[in-house]
Short mmCIF file of C-alpha atoms in Angstrom, two decimals:
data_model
loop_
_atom_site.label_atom_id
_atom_site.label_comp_id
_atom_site.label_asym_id
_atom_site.label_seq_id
_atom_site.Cartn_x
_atom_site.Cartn_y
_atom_site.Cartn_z
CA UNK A 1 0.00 0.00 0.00
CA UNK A 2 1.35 3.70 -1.10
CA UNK A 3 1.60 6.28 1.23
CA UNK A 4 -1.33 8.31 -0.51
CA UNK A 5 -3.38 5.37 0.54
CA UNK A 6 -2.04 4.99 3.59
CA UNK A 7 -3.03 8.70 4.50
CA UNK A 8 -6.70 8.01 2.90
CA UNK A 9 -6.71 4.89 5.26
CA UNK A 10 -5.96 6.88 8.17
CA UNK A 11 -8.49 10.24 7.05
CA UNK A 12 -11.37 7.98 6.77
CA UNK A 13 -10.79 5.60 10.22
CA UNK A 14 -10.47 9.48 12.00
CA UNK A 15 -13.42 10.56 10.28
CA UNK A 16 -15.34 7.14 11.36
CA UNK A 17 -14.47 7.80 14.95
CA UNK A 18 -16.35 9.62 17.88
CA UNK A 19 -14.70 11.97 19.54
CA UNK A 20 -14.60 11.56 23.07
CA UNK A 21 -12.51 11.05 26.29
CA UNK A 22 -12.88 6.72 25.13
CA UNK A 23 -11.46 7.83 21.90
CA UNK A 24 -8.71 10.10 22.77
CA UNK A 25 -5.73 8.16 22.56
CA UNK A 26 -6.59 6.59 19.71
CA UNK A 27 -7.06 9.76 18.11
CA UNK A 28 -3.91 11.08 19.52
CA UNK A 29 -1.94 7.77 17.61
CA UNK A 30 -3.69 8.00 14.39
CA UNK A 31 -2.73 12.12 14.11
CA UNK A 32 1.02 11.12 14.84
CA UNK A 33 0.73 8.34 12.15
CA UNK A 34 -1.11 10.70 10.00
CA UNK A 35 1.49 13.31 10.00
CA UNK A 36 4.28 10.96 9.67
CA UNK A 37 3.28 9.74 6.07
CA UNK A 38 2.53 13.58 5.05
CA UNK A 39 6.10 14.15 6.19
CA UNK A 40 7.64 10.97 4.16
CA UNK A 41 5.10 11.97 1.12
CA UNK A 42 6.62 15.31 0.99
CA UNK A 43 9.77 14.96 1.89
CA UNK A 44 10.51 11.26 0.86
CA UNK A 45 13.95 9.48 2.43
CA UNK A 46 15.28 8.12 -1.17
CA UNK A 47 17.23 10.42 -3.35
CA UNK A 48 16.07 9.46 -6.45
CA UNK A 49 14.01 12.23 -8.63
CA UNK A 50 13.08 15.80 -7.67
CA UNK A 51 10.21 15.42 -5.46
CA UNK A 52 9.20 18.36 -3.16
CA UNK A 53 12.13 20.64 -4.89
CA UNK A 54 10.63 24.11 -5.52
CA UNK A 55 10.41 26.24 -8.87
CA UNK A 56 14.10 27.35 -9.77
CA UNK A 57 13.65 30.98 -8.91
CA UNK A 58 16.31 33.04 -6.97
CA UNK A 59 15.77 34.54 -4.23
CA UNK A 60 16.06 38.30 -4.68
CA UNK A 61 15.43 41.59 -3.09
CA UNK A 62 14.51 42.74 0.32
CA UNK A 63 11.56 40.57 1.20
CA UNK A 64 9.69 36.95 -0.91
CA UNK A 65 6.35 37.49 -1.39
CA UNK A 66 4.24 34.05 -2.57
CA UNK A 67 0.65 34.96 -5.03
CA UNK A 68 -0.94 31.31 -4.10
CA UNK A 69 -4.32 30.80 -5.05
CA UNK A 70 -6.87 28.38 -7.59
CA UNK A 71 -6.50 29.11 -11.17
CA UNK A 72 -7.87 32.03 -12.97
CA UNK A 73 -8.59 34.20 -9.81
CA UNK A 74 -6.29 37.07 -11.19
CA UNK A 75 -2.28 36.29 -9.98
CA UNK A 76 -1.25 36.87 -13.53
CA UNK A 77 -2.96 40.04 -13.84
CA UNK A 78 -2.16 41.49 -9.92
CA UNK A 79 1.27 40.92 -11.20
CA UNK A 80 1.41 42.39 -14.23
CA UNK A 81 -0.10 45.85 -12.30
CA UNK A 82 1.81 45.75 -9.33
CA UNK A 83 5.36 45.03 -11.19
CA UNK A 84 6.92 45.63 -14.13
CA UNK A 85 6.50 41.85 -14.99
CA UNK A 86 4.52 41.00 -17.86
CA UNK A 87 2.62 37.62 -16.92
CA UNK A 88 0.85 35.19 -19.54
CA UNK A 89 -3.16 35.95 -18.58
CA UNK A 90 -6.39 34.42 -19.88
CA UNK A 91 -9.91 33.27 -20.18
CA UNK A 92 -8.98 30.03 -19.41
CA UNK A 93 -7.26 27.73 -16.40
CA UNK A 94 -3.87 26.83 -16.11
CA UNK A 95 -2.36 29.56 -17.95
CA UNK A 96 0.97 30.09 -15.28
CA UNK A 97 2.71 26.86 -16.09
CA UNK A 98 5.88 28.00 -13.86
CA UNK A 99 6.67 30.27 -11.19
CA UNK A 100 6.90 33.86 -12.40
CA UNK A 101 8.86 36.56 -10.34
CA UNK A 102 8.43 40.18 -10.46
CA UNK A 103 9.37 42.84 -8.29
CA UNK A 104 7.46 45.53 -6.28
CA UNK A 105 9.33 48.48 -5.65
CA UNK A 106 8.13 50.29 -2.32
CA UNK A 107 9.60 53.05 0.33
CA UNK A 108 13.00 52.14 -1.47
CA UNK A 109 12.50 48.21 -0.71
CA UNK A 110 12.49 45.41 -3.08
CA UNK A 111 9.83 42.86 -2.74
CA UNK A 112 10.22 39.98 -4.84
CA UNK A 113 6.55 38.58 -5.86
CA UNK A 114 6.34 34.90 -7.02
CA UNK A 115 3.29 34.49 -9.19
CA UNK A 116 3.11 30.74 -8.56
CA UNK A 117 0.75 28.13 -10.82
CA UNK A 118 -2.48 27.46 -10.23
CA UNK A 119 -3.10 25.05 -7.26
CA UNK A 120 -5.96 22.13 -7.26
CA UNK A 121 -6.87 20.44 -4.90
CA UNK A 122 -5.42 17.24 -3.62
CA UNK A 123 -1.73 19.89 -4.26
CA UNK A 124 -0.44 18.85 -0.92
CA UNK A 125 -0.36 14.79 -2.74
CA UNK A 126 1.05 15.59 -5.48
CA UNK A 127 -1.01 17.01 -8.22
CA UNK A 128 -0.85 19.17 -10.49
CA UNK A 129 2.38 21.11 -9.49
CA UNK A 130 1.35 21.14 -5.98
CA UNK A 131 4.96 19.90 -4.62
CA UNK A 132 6.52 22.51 -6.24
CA UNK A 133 4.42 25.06 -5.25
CA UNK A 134 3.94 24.75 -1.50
CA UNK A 135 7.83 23.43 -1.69
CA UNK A 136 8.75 27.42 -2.83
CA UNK A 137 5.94 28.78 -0.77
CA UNK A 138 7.81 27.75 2.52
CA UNK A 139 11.13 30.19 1.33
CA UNK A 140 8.71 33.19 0.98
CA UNK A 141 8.26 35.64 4.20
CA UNK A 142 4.56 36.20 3.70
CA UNK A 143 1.76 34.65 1.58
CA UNK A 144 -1.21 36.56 -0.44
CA UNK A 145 -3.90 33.82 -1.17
CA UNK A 146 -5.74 35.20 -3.86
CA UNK A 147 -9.47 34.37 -4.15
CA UNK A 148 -12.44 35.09 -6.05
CA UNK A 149 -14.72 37.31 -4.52
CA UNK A 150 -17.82 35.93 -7.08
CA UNK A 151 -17.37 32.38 -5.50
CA UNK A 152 -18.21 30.70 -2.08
CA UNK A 153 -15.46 30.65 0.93
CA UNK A 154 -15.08 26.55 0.02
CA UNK A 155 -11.97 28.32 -2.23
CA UNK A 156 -10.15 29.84 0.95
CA UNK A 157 -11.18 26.08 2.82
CA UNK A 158 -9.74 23.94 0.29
CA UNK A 159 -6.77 26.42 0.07
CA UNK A 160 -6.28 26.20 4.07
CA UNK A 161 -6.20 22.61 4.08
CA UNK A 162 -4.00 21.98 1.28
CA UNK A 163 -1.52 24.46 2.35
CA UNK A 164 -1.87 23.33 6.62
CA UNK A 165 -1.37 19.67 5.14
CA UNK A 166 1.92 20.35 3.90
CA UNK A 167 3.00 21.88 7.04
CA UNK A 168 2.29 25.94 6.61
CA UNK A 169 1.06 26.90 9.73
CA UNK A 170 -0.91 30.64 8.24
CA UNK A 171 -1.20 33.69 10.57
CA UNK A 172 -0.04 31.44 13.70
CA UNK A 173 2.67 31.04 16.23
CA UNK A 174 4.87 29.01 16.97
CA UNK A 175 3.83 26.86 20.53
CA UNK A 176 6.10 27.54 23.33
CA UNK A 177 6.76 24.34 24.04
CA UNK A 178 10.90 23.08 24.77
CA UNK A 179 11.63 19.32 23.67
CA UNK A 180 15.36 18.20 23.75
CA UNK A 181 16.11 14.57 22.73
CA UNK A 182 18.65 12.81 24.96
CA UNK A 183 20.76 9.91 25.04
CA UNK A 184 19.80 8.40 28.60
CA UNK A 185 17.76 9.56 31.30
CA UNK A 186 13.88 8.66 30.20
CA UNK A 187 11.01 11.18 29.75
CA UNK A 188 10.93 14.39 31.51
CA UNK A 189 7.95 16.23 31.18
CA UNK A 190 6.97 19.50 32.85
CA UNK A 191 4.10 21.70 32.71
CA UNK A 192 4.34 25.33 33.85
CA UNK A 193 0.09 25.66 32.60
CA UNK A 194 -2.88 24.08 33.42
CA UNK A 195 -3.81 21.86 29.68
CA UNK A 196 -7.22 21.65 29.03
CA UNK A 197 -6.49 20.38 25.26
CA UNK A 198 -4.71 17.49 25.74
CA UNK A 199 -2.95 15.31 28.92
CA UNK A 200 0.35 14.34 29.48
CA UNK A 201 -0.46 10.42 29.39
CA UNK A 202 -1.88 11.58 25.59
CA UNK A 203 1.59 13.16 24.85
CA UNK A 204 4.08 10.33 26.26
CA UNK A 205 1.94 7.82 23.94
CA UNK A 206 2.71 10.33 21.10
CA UNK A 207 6.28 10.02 22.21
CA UNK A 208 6.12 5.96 22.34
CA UNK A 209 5.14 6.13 19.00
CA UNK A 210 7.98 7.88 17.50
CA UNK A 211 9.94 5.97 19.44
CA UNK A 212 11.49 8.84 21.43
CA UNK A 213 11.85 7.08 25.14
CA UNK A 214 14.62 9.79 26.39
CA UNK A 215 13.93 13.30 25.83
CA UNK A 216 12.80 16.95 28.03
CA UNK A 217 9.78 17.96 27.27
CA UNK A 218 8.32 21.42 28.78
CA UNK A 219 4.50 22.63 28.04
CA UNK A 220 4.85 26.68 28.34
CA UNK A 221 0.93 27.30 26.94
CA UNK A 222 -2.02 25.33 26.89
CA UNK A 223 -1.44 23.36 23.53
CA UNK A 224 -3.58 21.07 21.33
CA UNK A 225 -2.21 17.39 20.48
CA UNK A 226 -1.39 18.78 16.93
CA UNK A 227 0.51 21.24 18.21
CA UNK A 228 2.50 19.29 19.81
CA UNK A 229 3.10 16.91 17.28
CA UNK A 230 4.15 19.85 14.67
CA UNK A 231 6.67 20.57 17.33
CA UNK A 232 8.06 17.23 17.19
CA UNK A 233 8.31 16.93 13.54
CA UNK A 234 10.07 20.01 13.71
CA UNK A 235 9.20 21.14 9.70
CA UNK A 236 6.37 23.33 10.51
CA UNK A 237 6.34 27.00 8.87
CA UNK A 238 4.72 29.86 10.53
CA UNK A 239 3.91 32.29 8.21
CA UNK A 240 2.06 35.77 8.17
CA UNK A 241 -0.58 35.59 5.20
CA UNK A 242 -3.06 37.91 3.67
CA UNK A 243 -6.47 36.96 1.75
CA UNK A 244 -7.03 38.91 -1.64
CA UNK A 245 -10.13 38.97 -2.58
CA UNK A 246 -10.31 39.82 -6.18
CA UNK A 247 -12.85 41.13 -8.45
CA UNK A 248 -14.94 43.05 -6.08
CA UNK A 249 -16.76 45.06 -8.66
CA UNK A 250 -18.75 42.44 -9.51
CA UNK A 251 -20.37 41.59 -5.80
CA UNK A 252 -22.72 44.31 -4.47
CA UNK A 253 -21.19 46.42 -1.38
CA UNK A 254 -22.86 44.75 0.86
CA UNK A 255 -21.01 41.64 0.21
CA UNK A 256 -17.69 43.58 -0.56
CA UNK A 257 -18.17 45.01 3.36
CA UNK A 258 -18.93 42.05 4.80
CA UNK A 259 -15.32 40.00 3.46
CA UNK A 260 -13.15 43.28 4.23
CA UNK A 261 -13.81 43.05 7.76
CA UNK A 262 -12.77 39.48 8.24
CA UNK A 263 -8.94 39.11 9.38
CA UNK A 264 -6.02 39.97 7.56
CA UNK A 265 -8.17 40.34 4.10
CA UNK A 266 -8.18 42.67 1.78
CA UNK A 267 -10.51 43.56 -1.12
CA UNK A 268 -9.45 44.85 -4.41
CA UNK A 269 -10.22 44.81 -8.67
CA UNK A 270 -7.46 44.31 -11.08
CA UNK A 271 -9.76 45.15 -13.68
CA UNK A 272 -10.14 48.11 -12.43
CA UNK A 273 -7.06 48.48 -10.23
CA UNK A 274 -9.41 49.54 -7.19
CA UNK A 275 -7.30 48.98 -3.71
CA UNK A 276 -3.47 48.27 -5.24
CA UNK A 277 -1.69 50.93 -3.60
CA UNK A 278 -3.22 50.07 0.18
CA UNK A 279 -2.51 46.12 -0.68
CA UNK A 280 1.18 47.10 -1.30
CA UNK A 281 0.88 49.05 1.84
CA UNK A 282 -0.08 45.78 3.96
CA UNK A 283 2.54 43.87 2.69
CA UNK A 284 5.07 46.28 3.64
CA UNK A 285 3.70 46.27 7.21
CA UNK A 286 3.05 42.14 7.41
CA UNK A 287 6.53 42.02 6.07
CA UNK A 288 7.85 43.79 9.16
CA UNK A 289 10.40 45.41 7.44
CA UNK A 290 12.50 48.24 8.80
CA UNK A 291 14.54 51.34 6.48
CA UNK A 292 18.16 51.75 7.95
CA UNK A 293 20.18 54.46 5.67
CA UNK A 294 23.81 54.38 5.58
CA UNK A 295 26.29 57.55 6.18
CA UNK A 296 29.86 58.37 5.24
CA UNK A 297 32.26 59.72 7.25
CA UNK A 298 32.10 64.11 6.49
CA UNK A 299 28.84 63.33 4.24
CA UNK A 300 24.97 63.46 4.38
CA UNK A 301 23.01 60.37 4.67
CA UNK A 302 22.39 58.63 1.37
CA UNK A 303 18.03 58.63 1.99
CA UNK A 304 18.13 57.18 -2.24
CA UNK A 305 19.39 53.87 -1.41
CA UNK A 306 18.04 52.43 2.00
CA UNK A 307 19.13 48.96 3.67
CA UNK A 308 15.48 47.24 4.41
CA UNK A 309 16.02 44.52 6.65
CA UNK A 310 13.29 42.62 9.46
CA UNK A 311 12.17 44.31 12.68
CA UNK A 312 14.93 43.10 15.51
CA UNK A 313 17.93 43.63 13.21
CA UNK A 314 21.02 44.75 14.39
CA UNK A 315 24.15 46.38 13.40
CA UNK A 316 25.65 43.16 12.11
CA UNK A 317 22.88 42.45 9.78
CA UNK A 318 23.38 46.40 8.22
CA UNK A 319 26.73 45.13 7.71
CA UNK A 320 25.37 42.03 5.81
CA UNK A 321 23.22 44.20 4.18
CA UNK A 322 25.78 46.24 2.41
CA UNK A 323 28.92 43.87 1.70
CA UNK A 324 29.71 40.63 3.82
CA UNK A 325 33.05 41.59 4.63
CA UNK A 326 31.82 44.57 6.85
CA UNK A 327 30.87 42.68 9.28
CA UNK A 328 34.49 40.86 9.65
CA UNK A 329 36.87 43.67 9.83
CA UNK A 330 34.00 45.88 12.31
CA UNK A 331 35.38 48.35 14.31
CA UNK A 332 32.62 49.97 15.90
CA UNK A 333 29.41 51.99 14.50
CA UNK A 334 27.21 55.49 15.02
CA UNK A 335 23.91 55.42 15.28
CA UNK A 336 21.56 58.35 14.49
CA UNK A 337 17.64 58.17 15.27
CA UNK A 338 15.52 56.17 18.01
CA UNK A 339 17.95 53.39 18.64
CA UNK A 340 20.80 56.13 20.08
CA UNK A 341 20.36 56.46 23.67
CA UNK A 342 21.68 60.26 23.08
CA UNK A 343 18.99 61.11 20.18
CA UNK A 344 19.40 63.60 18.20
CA UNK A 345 22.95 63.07 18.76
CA UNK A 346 24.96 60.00 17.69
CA UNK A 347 25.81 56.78 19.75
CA UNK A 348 29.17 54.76 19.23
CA UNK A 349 27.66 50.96 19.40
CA UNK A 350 28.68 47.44 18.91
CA UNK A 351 27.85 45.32 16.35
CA UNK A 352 25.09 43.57 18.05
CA UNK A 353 23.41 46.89 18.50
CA UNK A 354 19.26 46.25 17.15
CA UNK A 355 18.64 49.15 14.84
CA UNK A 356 15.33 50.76 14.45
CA UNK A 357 12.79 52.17 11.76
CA UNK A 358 15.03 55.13 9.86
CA UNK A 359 18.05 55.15 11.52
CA UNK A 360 21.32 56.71 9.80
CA UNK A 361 24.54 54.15 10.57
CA UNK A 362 28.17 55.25 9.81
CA UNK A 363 30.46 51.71 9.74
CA UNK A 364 34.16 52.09 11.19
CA UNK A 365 36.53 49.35 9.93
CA UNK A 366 39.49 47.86 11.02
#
């Protein structure tokens, strides 16, 4: 038996089964087993062919930004008006055969935006591209699913599943939970919560069957099972996402109002390029991106040419940022802005110094 049909197996004998406190552990096994064969399907232990490799597209720019969504919904087109890209669109499905980059230029960042094939569903088994597409999805910093406003939520569902089956975790955290495998010394498990979701008998079973009979385990939150067992596969992406609802003109505004105010969603038209500019806007912010501009010794700040990196930076990554030897021969920096202690005036900092939002950094070498 394949693994496809192995995971089928497993789907329909949860499906079949009550839920209750009887049923729990049994439940608990058959999600560990479950994930286990989506891990091998995706991710398979020969070496033989190019199974779950991603499109051959380089990363580039400031920031990856994924367009995932069923065919025809408009990527091609949001593309096309949002870079300078010029992507194949048409009447009919399937047009994207390959992952298409372009790149939007914003508050002197670079966002690189992968217009990626259609998805169908059953993507996260294999077909149609799906492999390839959720494989290139993970290396992106934030996802726009891209949906048709004209058609029932089943699109964002199907979307959800296929993308949560291949481990993308969308607009969630990580669980604070600590497991360390050991050599000797059996299971330790501690609990600093109260867990309501789930047990600790639950969780050492879950161990068993992964065979993992010396390890620390610590609960920080109050955690589902699957939480915990995304934790112990360890392959689990957390990723920001936004919804795009496309072709609003052709819902009334009742409907229109009604999707904007639902979480991290935004409306727009290509047709009629309605809502662009405040869709770039949001994936600037989700991106979490901060401006640092760079200053020569006896010159102005260069405010042309700034050095974007994520929120939590610090000097060391503006090194990185400009040339990789930088960071090697570092001497010590200035800071101008709301990281100096001595604002307006400069600070003399170290290279692990965090930088913040528009601050002007002078680099003193060896």
């Amino acid at each position: 038996m394949g693994v496809v049909e192995k995971i089928k197996e497993i789907e329909e004998e949860m499906a079949r089964t009550q839920k209750n406190k009887a049923t729990e552990y049994h439940l608990g096994l058959l999600k560990a087993k479950l994930a286990r064969y989506r891990a091998q399907l995706l991710e398979p232990t020969s070496k033989s062919g190019p199974v779950g490799t991603g499109f051959d597209v380089q990363k580039s720019g400031d920031a990856r930004v994924a367009l995932i969504g069923f065919p025809s919904v408009g990527k091609s087109t949001l593309l096309s008006k949002v870079t300078h890209t010029a992507s194949e669109t048409a009447a009919y499905e399937f047009t994207t055969l390959t992952a298409i980059p372009g790149v939007i230029e914003y508050q002197g960042a670079r966002i690189q935006l992968l217009d990626l094939p259609g998805i169908v569903e059953g993507a996260s088994q294999g077909r149609g591209r799906g492999r390839q597409v959720v494989s290139t999805a993970k290396t992106s910093d934030l996802i726009l699913i891209m949906l048709d406003a004209t058609k029932s939520g089943e699109q964002r569902r199907l979307l959800e599943h296929e993308l949560d089956a291949v481990g993308i975790r969308l607009n969630r955290q990580k669980p604070d939970i600590v497991f360390k495998r050991r050599t000797t010394g059996g299971i330790t498990f501690t609990s600093t919560v109260k867990m309501t979701k789930t047990d600790e008998r639950t969780i050492r079973l879950i161990l068993a069957s992964y065979k993992l009979h010396n390890c620390d385990v610590m609960i920080r939150e109050d955690i589902t099972l699957d939480e915990f067992i995304d934790v112990l596969i360890g392959n689990r992406k957390y990723m920001p996402c936004l919804y795009v609802y496309n072709k609003i003109d052709a819902i009334s505004i009742e409907q229109m109002d009604k999707i904007a105010r639902e979480p991290n969603t935004i409306v727009i038209s290509c047709e009629l390029e309605l809502n662009l500019d405040y869709l770039i806007e949001r994936i600037w912010a989700d991106l979490n991106l901060v401006k640092v501009y760079t200053k020569k010794r006896g010159v102005h700040p260069d405010l042309a040419d700034p050095v974007c990196l994520r929120k939590g930076a610090t000097i060391e990554d503006v090194c990185n940022g400009i040339h990789r030897s930088l960071a090697t021969n570092f001497k010590y920096g200035l800071v101008w802005g709301k990281s100096s202690k001595f604002s307006p005036h400069a600070q003399k900092v170290s290279i692990h110094h965090a930088v913040q939002e528009e601050d002007v950094v002078s680099i003193f070498t060896k």
